[in-house]
Coordinates of C-alpha atoms in Angstrom, one line a residue:
M1 CA 80.9 86.2 88.9
G2 CA 77.3 88.7 87.6
M3 CA 76.2 89.8 85.0
M4 CA 78.0 92.6 85.3
G5 CA 81.3 91.5 85.8
L6 CA 81.5 89.3 82.3
L7 CA 79.9 91.9 79.8
R8 CA 83.0 94.1 81.6
R9 CA 85.7 90.7 80.5
F10 CA 84.5 90.7 77.4
F11 CA 83.9 93.6 76.3
R12 CA 86.4 95.4 77.7
P13 CA 89.4 92.9 77.6
R14 CA 92.6 93.7 80.9
K15 CA 95.3 94.6 79.7
H16 CA 98.0 92.4 81.0
P17 CA 97.3 88.8 82.9
R18 CA 96.7 89.3 86.7
F19 CA 98.7 85.9 88.8
Y20 CA 98.1 84.5 92.2
A21 CA 101.3 86.3 94.4
S22 CA 103.5 83.5 96.2
K23 CA 103.3 83.6 99.7
G24 CA 105.4 86.0 101.6
T25 CA 104.9 88.4 98.6
F26 CA 104.2 92.1 99.8
V27 CA 103.5 95.2 99.2
V28 CA 104.4 97.7 101.7
V29 CA 102.3 101.1 101.8
R30 CA 102.5 104.1 103.8
C31 CA 99.6 104.6 105.9
H32 CA 97.5 107.1 107.9
T33 CA 96.7 106.4 111.8
S34 CA 96.0 108.5 115.2
S35 CA 100.2 108.4 116.3
G36 CA 101.0 110.0 112.6
K37 CA 102.5 107.9 109.9
E38 CA 102.7 104.4 109.7
I39 CA 104.1 101.8 106.9
K40 CA 102.7 98.6 106.8
R41 CA 104.0 95.0 105.0
I42 CA 101.0 93.1 103.2
Q43 CA 100.7 90.7 101.4
L44 CA 99.8 90.2 98.0
L45 CA 96.7 88.7 96.8
D46 CA 98.0 89.2 92.6
I47 CA 99.8 90.7 90.7
S48 CA 99.7 92.3 87.2
E49 CA 102.2 94.5 84.2
G50 CA 99.9 96.7 85.5
G51 CA 98.8 96.6 89.0
C52 CA 98.5 94.8 92.1
A53 CA 95.5 93.8 94.7
F54 CA 95.9 93.1 98.9
V55 CA 93.7 92.9 101.2
Y56 CA 94.0 95.2 104.5
N57 CA 92.6 96.0 108.0
G58 CA 91.5 99.2 108.2
T59 CA 89.8 102.1 107.6
R60 CA 89.4 103.4 103.6
E61 CA 90.8 106.3 105.2
E62 CA 93.9 104.8 106.7
L63 CA 96.0 104.4 102.9
E64 CA 96.0 107.2 100.6
E65 CA 94.9 107.4 96.6
A66 CA 97.5 107.6 95.5
G67 CA 101.5 108.2 96.0
F68 CA 104.3 105.4 96.0
L69 CA 104.8 101.7 98.0
G70 CA 107.0 99.3 97.6
L71 CA 107.7 95.4 96.3
I72 CA 109.0 92.8 98.7
A73 CA 109.7 89.3 98.4
G74 CA 110.4 87.7 101.8
D75 CA 112.3 89.6 103.5
D76 CA 114.1 91.0 100.7
P77 CA 113.1 94.6 98.7
Q78 CA 112.6 94.1 95.6
F79 CA 111.2 97.8 94.9
D80 CA 111.8 101.2 96.8
R81 CA 109.2 102.7 95.0
V82 CA 106.6 101.9 92.4
D83 CA 103.2 104.7 92.0
F84 CA 100.5 104.3 91.2
V85 CA 96.8 105.2 92.0
T86 CA 94.0 102.9 93.2
A87 CA 91.3 101.6 91.4
S88 CA 88.8 99.9 93.3
D89 CA 88.8 99.6 96.9
N90 CA 86.1 97.5 98.7
P91 CA 85.6 95.5 102.1
I92 CA 85.1 92.0 102.4
P93 CA 81.2 90.6 102.2
E94 CA 80.8 89.5 106.0
K95 CA 80.5 86.4 105.2
Y96 CA 84.7 86.1 104.4
N97 CA 85.2 89.3 107.3
S98 CA 83.4 88.6 110.7
S99 CA 85.5 91.9 111.5
G100 CA 84.4 94.2 109.3
W101 CA 87.8 96.2 109.2
L102 CA 88.6 93.7 105.8
R103 CA 89.1 95.7 103.0
R104 CA 89.9 94.9 98.6
R105 CA 91.9 98.1 97.6
G106 CA 92.9 97.5 93.6
V107 CA 95.7 99.1 92.7
N108 CA 97.3 100.9 89.1
F109 CA 101.0 101.3 89.1
K110 CA 101.4 105.0 87.0
W111 CA 103.8 104.6 84.7
L112 CA 107.5 102.7 84.4
G113 CA 110.1 103.0 82.3
M114 CA 111.7 99.7 80.0
F115 CA 114.4 99.4 82.7
D116 CA 111.5 98.8 85.0
R117 CA 109.4 97.1 83.3
K118 CA 111.7 94.1 83.3
R119 CA 112.6 93.8 86.3
L120 CA 108.4 93.5 87.5
Q121 CA 108.4 91.5 84.7
E122 CA 111.2 89.1 86.7
F123 CA 109.7 90.4 89.4
I124 CA 105.7 88.8 88.6
A125 CA 108.0 85.3 87.5
Q126 CA 109.8 84.6 90.2
N127 CA 107.2 84.7 92.8
S128 CA 103.5 84.7 91.2
I129 CA 101.4 81.1 91.9
G130 CA 100.4 80.7 88.9
R131 CA 97.7 83.2 85.9
I132 CA 94.7 83.9 86.8
P133 CA 91.8 82.8 84.2

């Protein structure tokens, strides 16, 4: 993490703690492909009450900037629809990404009601493997 990252963390700490997602925890997103719209199931990297992050194979234009996504644990859908906006979408550096097509996207969840927030807290507790420092 560079100096700017340290300064950001110091002056603007995260509102919600982030957690590493366990293997088999996925986000479901809608993609634009040459054959039309397609649904993709993508492994989650991390999640918090405020949003989540995942790595996908493709171009930025293939995924919508805002919309809805689903959350799945194994084959069990937990959330059919979580509205989001994209916070970041950056290419993975070449030393970790030989194909050049991998990107990391971070999304912020839009407003969740009290019932959905409680369900999200339970989802995080059941499908995470530890807090990110």
